[in-house]
XYZ file of C-alpha atoms in Angstrom:
420
model
C -26.679 13.454 25.708
C -27.012 14.771 22.160
C -25.758 12.536 19.352
C -23.437 14.373 16.974
C -24.445 11.999 14.146
C -27.248 9.506 13.615
C -25.586 6.999 11.268
C -22.476 4.855 11.529
C -20.967 6.025 8.195
C -21.253 9.658 9.329
C -19.566 8.896 12.648
C -16.707 7.023 10.971
C -16.131 9.666 8.299
C -15.913 12.331 11.007
C -13.515 10.256 13.137
C -11.164 9.905 10.165
C -10.830 13.717 10.078
C -10.876 14.429 13.811
C -7.181 13.995 14.618
C -4.382 15.641 12.597
C -2.466 12.346 12.303
C -3.820 8.987 11.146
C -1.594 7.217 13.688
C -0.270 8.697 16.938
C 0.895 6.097 19.403
C 0.551 6.998 23.077
C -1.895 6.485 25.925
C -2.092 9.836 27.715
C -5.045 11.307 25.829
C -6.915 8.022 25.667
C -6.460 7.260 29.371
C -7.739 10.714 30.294
C -10.937 10.110 28.332
C -11.239 6.565 29.692
C -11.083 7.964 33.233
C -13.827 10.474 32.479
C -15.915 7.572 31.152
C -15.315 5.668 34.389
C -14.143 2.603 32.484
C -10.523 2.284 33.683
C -11.017 -1.034 35.492
C -12.847 -3.728 33.520
C -15.040 -6.016 35.670
C -14.169 -9.118 33.625
C -11.102 -11.086 32.582
C -9.004 -9.493 29.834
C -6.680 -11.254 27.396
C -4.508 -9.010 25.217
C -2.829 -10.335 22.067
C 0.082 -8.589 20.328
C 2.455 -9.702 17.573
C 3.267 -9.215 13.919
C 1.635 -12.373 12.562
C -0.733 -14.857 14.161
C -2.718 -12.326 16.204
C -5.934 -12.863 14.281
C -5.658 -16.656 14.376
C -4.898 -16.649 18.100
C -7.803 -14.311 18.882
C -10.159 -16.464 16.801
C -9.031 -19.618 18.613
C -9.375 -17.972 22.011
C -12.866 -16.752 21.175
C -13.924 -20.145 19.798
C -12.507 -22.075 22.775
C -14.032 -19.860 25.448
C -17.395 -19.772 23.716
C -17.345 -23.560 23.323
C -16.882 -23.728 27.092
C -20.058 -21.669 27.545
C -18.564 -18.283 28.398
C -19.813 -14.972 27.062
C -16.874 -13.494 25.153
C -16.235 -9.967 23.937
C -13.748 -9.661 21.071
C -12.067 -6.572 19.649
C -10.087 -6.904 16.418
C -8.814 -4.688 13.602
C -8.848 -3.876 10.816
C -12.124 -5.090 9.341
C -12.671 -6.632 5.922
C -16.281 -5.854 5.005
C -17.996 -3.947 7.817
C -16.702 -1.854 10.680
C -19.007 -3.831 12.988
C -16.697 -6.858 12.578
C -14.291 -5.178 14.985
C -16.526 -5.574 18.025
C -18.226 -8.890 18.725
C -20.128 -9.969 21.808
C -20.827 -13.677 22.106
C -19.848 -14.141 18.466
C -22.249 -11.505 17.145
C -21.135 -8.227 15.593
C -22.528 -5.222 17.447
C -25.208 -3.220 15.676
C -24.889 0.198 14.060
C -27.116 1.703 16.747
C -24.979 0.243 19.554
C -21.812 1.638 17.982
C -23.401 5.049 17.463
C -24.491 5.136 21.105
C -21.001 4.216 22.309
C -19.437 6.809 19.991
C -21.729 9.438 21.516
C -20.564 8.425 25.010
C -16.909 8.757 23.979
C -17.600 12.084 22.272
C -19.301 13.454 25.374
C -16.454 12.321 27.653
C -13.567 13.536 25.519
C -14.443 17.253 25.668
C -11.762 19.011 23.649
C -9.420 16.002 23.595
C -8.547 14.941 20.061
C -8.561 11.205 19.323
C -7.399 9.137 16.365
C -9.820 6.912 14.474
C -8.440 3.829 16.228
C -8.478 5.428 19.675
C -12.092 6.520 19.248
C -13.101 3.023 18.162
C -11.184 1.364 20.992
C -12.872 3.516 23.628
C -16.250 2.743 22.078
C -15.450 -0.984 22.216
C -14.475 -0.689 25.883
C -17.772 1.069 26.579
C -19.782 -1.621 24.794
C -18.004 -4.415 26.670
C -18.654 -2.750 30.020
C -22.322 -2.439 29.148
C -22.580 -6.069 28.011
C -20.670 -7.530 30.997
C -19.207 -10.637 29.288
C -17.160 -13.177 31.233
C -13.976 -12.373 29.304
C -12.777 -9.931 26.646
C -10.083 -10.705 24.060
C -8.298 -7.646 22.699
C -6.148 -7.598 19.562
C -3.438 -4.938 19.556
C -3.659 -2.681 16.511
C 0.015 -1.718 16.253
C 2.919 -2.398 18.575
C 1.752 -2.940 22.127
C 3.247 -0.599 24.706
C 1.602 2.528 23.301
C -1.355 0.917 21.542
C -4.834 2.015 22.617
C -5.912 -1.434 23.845
C -3.035 -1.388 26.349
C -5.024 1.109 28.425
C -6.625 -1.926 30.079
C -4.427 -4.256 32.137
C -4.638 -7.817 30.793
C -4.983 -10.804 33.091
C -2.905 -12.723 30.530
C -0.836 -11.248 27.699
C 0.048 -13.189 24.545
C 2.759 -12.222 22.048
C 2.652 -14.157 18.774
C 5.200 -14.358 15.928
C 7.370 -11.262 15.525
C 8.733 -9.809 12.288
C 9.662 -6.437 10.799
C 6.579 -4.317 10.081
C 5.426 -0.741 10.741
C 9.087 0.269 10.984
C 8.285 4.009 10.979
C 6.495 3.604 14.306
C 7.990 0.487 15.919
C 11.632 0.357 14.824
C 13.839 -1.315 12.231
C 14.922 -4.472 14.067
C 13.265 -7.336 15.952
C 14.790 -6.345 19.285
C 13.206 -2.895 19.190
C 9.922 -4.253 17.870
C 9.921 -6.991 20.503
C 10.342 -4.432 23.256
C 7.288 -2.564 21.980
C 5.178 -5.732 21.721
C 6.204 -6.862 25.204
C 4.798 -3.610 26.558
C 1.500 -5.446 27.147
C 3.092 -7.552 29.941
C 2.071 -6.790 33.525
C 3.693 -7.534 36.869
C 2.553 -10.798 38.396
C 0.400 -11.730 35.406
C 1.258 -14.479 32.881
C 3.127 -13.424 29.745
C 2.838 -16.049 26.992
C 5.102 -16.000 23.914
C 4.282 -18.275 20.952
C 7.151 -17.040 18.783
C 9.652 -19.945 18.838
C 12.617 -17.562 18.679
C 11.611 -14.314 20.394
C 13.977 -11.361 20.604
C 15.949 -11.120 23.835
C 14.152 -7.840 24.525
C 10.855 -9.712 25.029
C 12.358 -11.989 27.662
C 14.188 -9.119 29.339
C 11.042 -7.000 29.551
C 9.077 -9.802 31.204
C 11.842 -10.136 33.783
C 12.025 -6.369 34.311
C 8.306 -5.955 35.008
C 8.008 -9.185 36.992
C 5.664 -11.020 34.615
C 5.793 -14.846 34.817
C 7.061 -15.851 31.359
C 5.875 -18.883 29.372
C 7.761 -19.473 26.104
C 7.028 -21.880 23.297
C 9.570 -24.689 23.429
C 10.507 -23.947 27.040
C 7.617 -23.758 29.492
C 5.134 -25.177 26.972
C 5.180 -26.736 23.514
C 3.714 -29.271 21.123
C 4.440 -32.503 19.277
C 3.048 -32.767 15.751
C 1.815 -36.281 15.053
C 0.372 -35.623 11.600
C -3.337 -36.324 11.881
C -3.254 -35.271 15.536
C -0.967 -33.321 17.833
C -0.110 -33.166 21.531
C 0.356 -30.132 23.772
C 2.425 -29.974 26.919
C 2.713 -27.277 29.538
C 3.379 -26.713 33.230
C 1.948 -29.732 35.071
C -0.393 -30.537 32.162
C -0.507 -32.429 28.885
C -3.179 -32.814 26.226
C -2.979 -35.641 23.695
C -4.606 -36.485 20.371
C -5.854 -32.985 19.613
C -7.296 -32.412 16.124
C -5.284 -30.295 13.713
C -6.491 -26.672 13.543
C -8.989 -25.947 10.771
C -6.913 -22.857 9.944
C -4.395 -23.640 7.194
C -0.652 -23.943 7.796
C 1.540 -25.989 10.119
C 2.542 -22.734 11.827
C -0.993 -22.679 13.261
C 0.189 -25.233 15.812
C 2.388 -22.507 17.297
C -0.618 -20.220 17.567
C -2.786 -22.980 19.019
C -0.078 -23.873 21.555
C 0.089 -20.285 22.730
C -3.690 -20.183 23.045
C -3.654 -23.374 25.144
C -1.041 -21.815 27.412
C -3.230 -18.728 27.862
C -6.238 -20.904 28.715
C -4.116 -22.986 31.087
C -3.087 -19.760 32.842
C -6.765 -18.866 33.369
C -7.905 -22.372 34.281
C -8.946 -21.540 37.863
C -11.065 -18.586 36.720
C -12.273 -19.775 33.306
C -11.811 -23.543 33.004
C -12.008 -24.966 29.463
C -12.415 -28.720 28.922
C -10.317 -30.683 26.431
C -13.456 -31.365 24.395
C -14.188 -27.623 24.154
C -10.696 -26.953 22.851
C -10.987 -29.799 20.334
C -14.285 -28.415 19.081
C -12.775 -24.947 18.705
C -9.770 -26.256 16.767
C -12.038 -28.016 14.289
C -14.584 -25.227 13.870
C -12.577 -21.991 13.976
C -12.744 -19.800 10.873
C -10.962 -16.559 10.043
C -11.874 -14.580 6.919
C -8.936 -13.386 4.840
C -6.368 -15.824 6.223
C -5.745 -18.389 3.499
C -9.464 -18.292 2.826
C -10.095 -20.784 0.020
C -13.098 -20.244 -2.244
C -13.638 -23.378 -4.308
C -14.773 -23.223 -7.923
C -13.662 -23.938 -11.471
C -10.892 -21.496 -10.615
C -9.938 -21.723 -6.939
C -9.711 -18.271 -5.371
C -7.590 -17.744 -2.264
C -7.687 -14.578 -0.167
C -4.874 -13.843 2.289
C -4.043 -10.553 4.012
C -0.294 -11.372 4.058
C 1.437 -7.972 4.131
C 4.949 -8.590 5.470
C 7.788 -11.005 4.625
C 7.015 -13.539 7.345
C 3.349 -13.726 6.338
C 4.297 -13.986 2.660
C 6.602 -16.923 3.451
C 3.731 -18.671 5.231
C 1.390 -17.976 2.300
C 3.917 -19.375 -0.183
C 4.323 -22.538 1.919
C 0.550 -23.006 2.085
C 0.290 -22.614 -1.683
C 3.015 -25.203 -2.214
C 1.177 -27.629 0.057
C -2.003 -27.025 -1.934
C -0.342 -27.291 -5.329
C -2.575 -27.925 -8.336
C -2.130 -28.702 -12.010
C -2.892 -25.227 -13.326
C -1.235 -21.843 -13.110
C -1.205 -19.533 -10.092
C -2.299 -15.970 -10.815
C -1.753 -13.285 -8.175
C -3.656 -10.076 -7.570
C -1.285 -7.992 -5.472
C -1.521 -4.585 -3.823
C 0.272 -3.335 -0.713
C 0.574 -0.169 1.324
C 3.417 2.199 0.470
C 5.332 1.630 3.733
C 5.630 -2.145 3.341
C 8.747 -4.202 2.557
C 7.765 -5.031 -1.019
C 10.990 -6.898 -1.837
C 10.576 -9.036 1.274
C 6.975 -9.847 0.362
C 7.677 -10.579 -3.300
C 10.739 -12.800 -2.795
C 9.015 -15.866 -1.242
C 6.025 -15.522 -3.590
C 8.163 -15.578 -6.771
C 8.478 -19.336 -6.655
C 4.717 -19.997 -6.533
C 3.175 -17.279 -8.760
C 3.100 -17.539 -12.556
C 1.352 -14.265 -13.480
C 1.030 -11.021 -11.523
C -1.806 -8.482 -11.675
C -1.004 -5.359 -9.646
C -3.608 -2.906 -8.363
C -3.434 0.434 -6.597
C -4.824 1.235 -3.142
C -6.517 4.621 -2.782
C -6.436 4.623 1.032
C -4.299 6.158 3.750
C -0.687 4.988 3.295
C -1.798 3.527 -0.037
C 0.032 3.898 -3.317
C -0.536 3.605 -7.030
C 0.275 0.358 -8.823
C 3.538 1.720 -10.222
C 5.344 1.239 -6.882
C 4.628 -2.503 -6.650
C 5.136 -2.913 -10.403
C 8.610 -1.374 -10.096
C 9.468 -3.665 -7.172
C 8.399 -6.680 -9.216
C 10.441 -5.464 -12.207
C 13.455 -5.133 -9.893
C 12.902 -8.812 -9.023
C 12.832 -9.706 -12.719
C 9.051 -10.108 -12.899
C 6.843 -8.526 -15.541
C 3.480 -7.575 -14.085
C 0.292 -6.109 -15.466
C -0.715 -2.866 -13.817
C -4.208 -1.569 -13.014
C -5.455 1.518 -11.210
C -7.472 -0.475 -8.657
C -7.601 -3.912 -7.094
C -11.064 -4.407 -8.586
C -9.708 -3.872 -12.102
C -6.745 -6.186 -11.485
C -9.090 -8.829 -10.099
C -11.457 -8.586 -13.068
C -8.537 -8.993 -15.496
C -7.131 -11.975 -13.599
C -10.527 -13.652 -13.447
C -10.998 -13.118 -17.171
C -7.671 -14.790 -17.956
C -7.864 -17.668 -15.474
C -8.823 -21.036 -16.892
C -10.307 -24.148 -15.291
C -7.781 -25.700 -12.928
C -5.950 -22.426 -12.285
C -5.954 -20.691 -8.922
C -6.113 -16.988 -8.178
C -4.425 -15.594 -5.065
C -5.389 -12.167 -3.725
C -2.912 -10.834 -1.154
C -0.805 -7.932 0.123
C -3.057 -6.029 2.520
C -6.318 -6.091 4.433
C -7.466 -3.415 1.993
C -6.618 -5.641 -0.968
C -8.624 -8.566 0.384
C -11.478 -6.293 1.461
C -11.819 -4.866 -2.048
C -11.709 -8.349 -3.540
C -14.313 -9.592 -1.050
C -16.607 -6.770 -2.131
C -16.275 -8.112 -5.692
C -16.876 -11.757 -4.852
C -18.438 -13.933 -7.539
């Protein structure tokens, strides 16, 4: 097999240009290539996680819990913050450039004349790497939607749907019922379907019933009791008491952790996890870019919040972490986002706004966000890039202030590349 490229940056740059559309949901092309690769049926347990918010936290908790129990875990997530390699981890370690290049070459050889999107190409490469590594379990994070997302080419042993909100409307629909139907597309007949959204759309419940997936809903078949310093979990024929609070910030993390416990309970005969392993995972789990607090004279907080529900959670976390100084925000979002819905909950916690532009696919110049802020009665300073906005905010911040960077994975990634 001849490698088309020798370096990871060359492979990725080519994949970005390979398909005429950045996003094209559907599984026909991908499944055809997967069949030619001979990787249709994974020889290990698969957990698939979909949702609007909470996917990353749930995947991180699943990975941490299973690894604490001694299992070899493959994890596929997106997007990345600093390096593409973050997307594919095996036993907690990012795969190497050479491993990715080899897997890309395998996908390229198998696809023939079939055109693949950037995400499809990467997903197939991840599948190839997992099959080579033979872990005990693989945790897959859906990129967008669920039913037609590339990771749905593999049948999960357990499917988890986290909190649902309006996002990616151009592809998934303009209401929670339609979006819920798309997310529930990861459910499979006879296999547990776990929902950690406390108020899921009726379409999610209906789809589980239609496909014959045993449904486990937060507040119905499982749930939690928050005791402050500790919390309890209850589920079918099981109860765990005096669990430590998750290290991840926000009371809503108990919903994510409860869903994760239900997933692990569903797999208990195949992959048993002790209470002590779960407790260790709760205390040790970390997730870059999700209310990531960087202490200093000026506290810097990075959060990828990019939809109204996530912005509400970010605002609540900031209120719980209130300080004596001002709160300065560096904000940039993609052009297709609900800017009004993101700005509204953040108005009450931000004193000064620094807006940057995003020169990426679906990105926009700073004038779009600046106009949305003006419409909300907020005067903001505008900069061509996130890096420039961040530099200006850092220059103005004084001891005791805090600086919040949010609005997109791209926003946080650019800020992380300019860390001090």
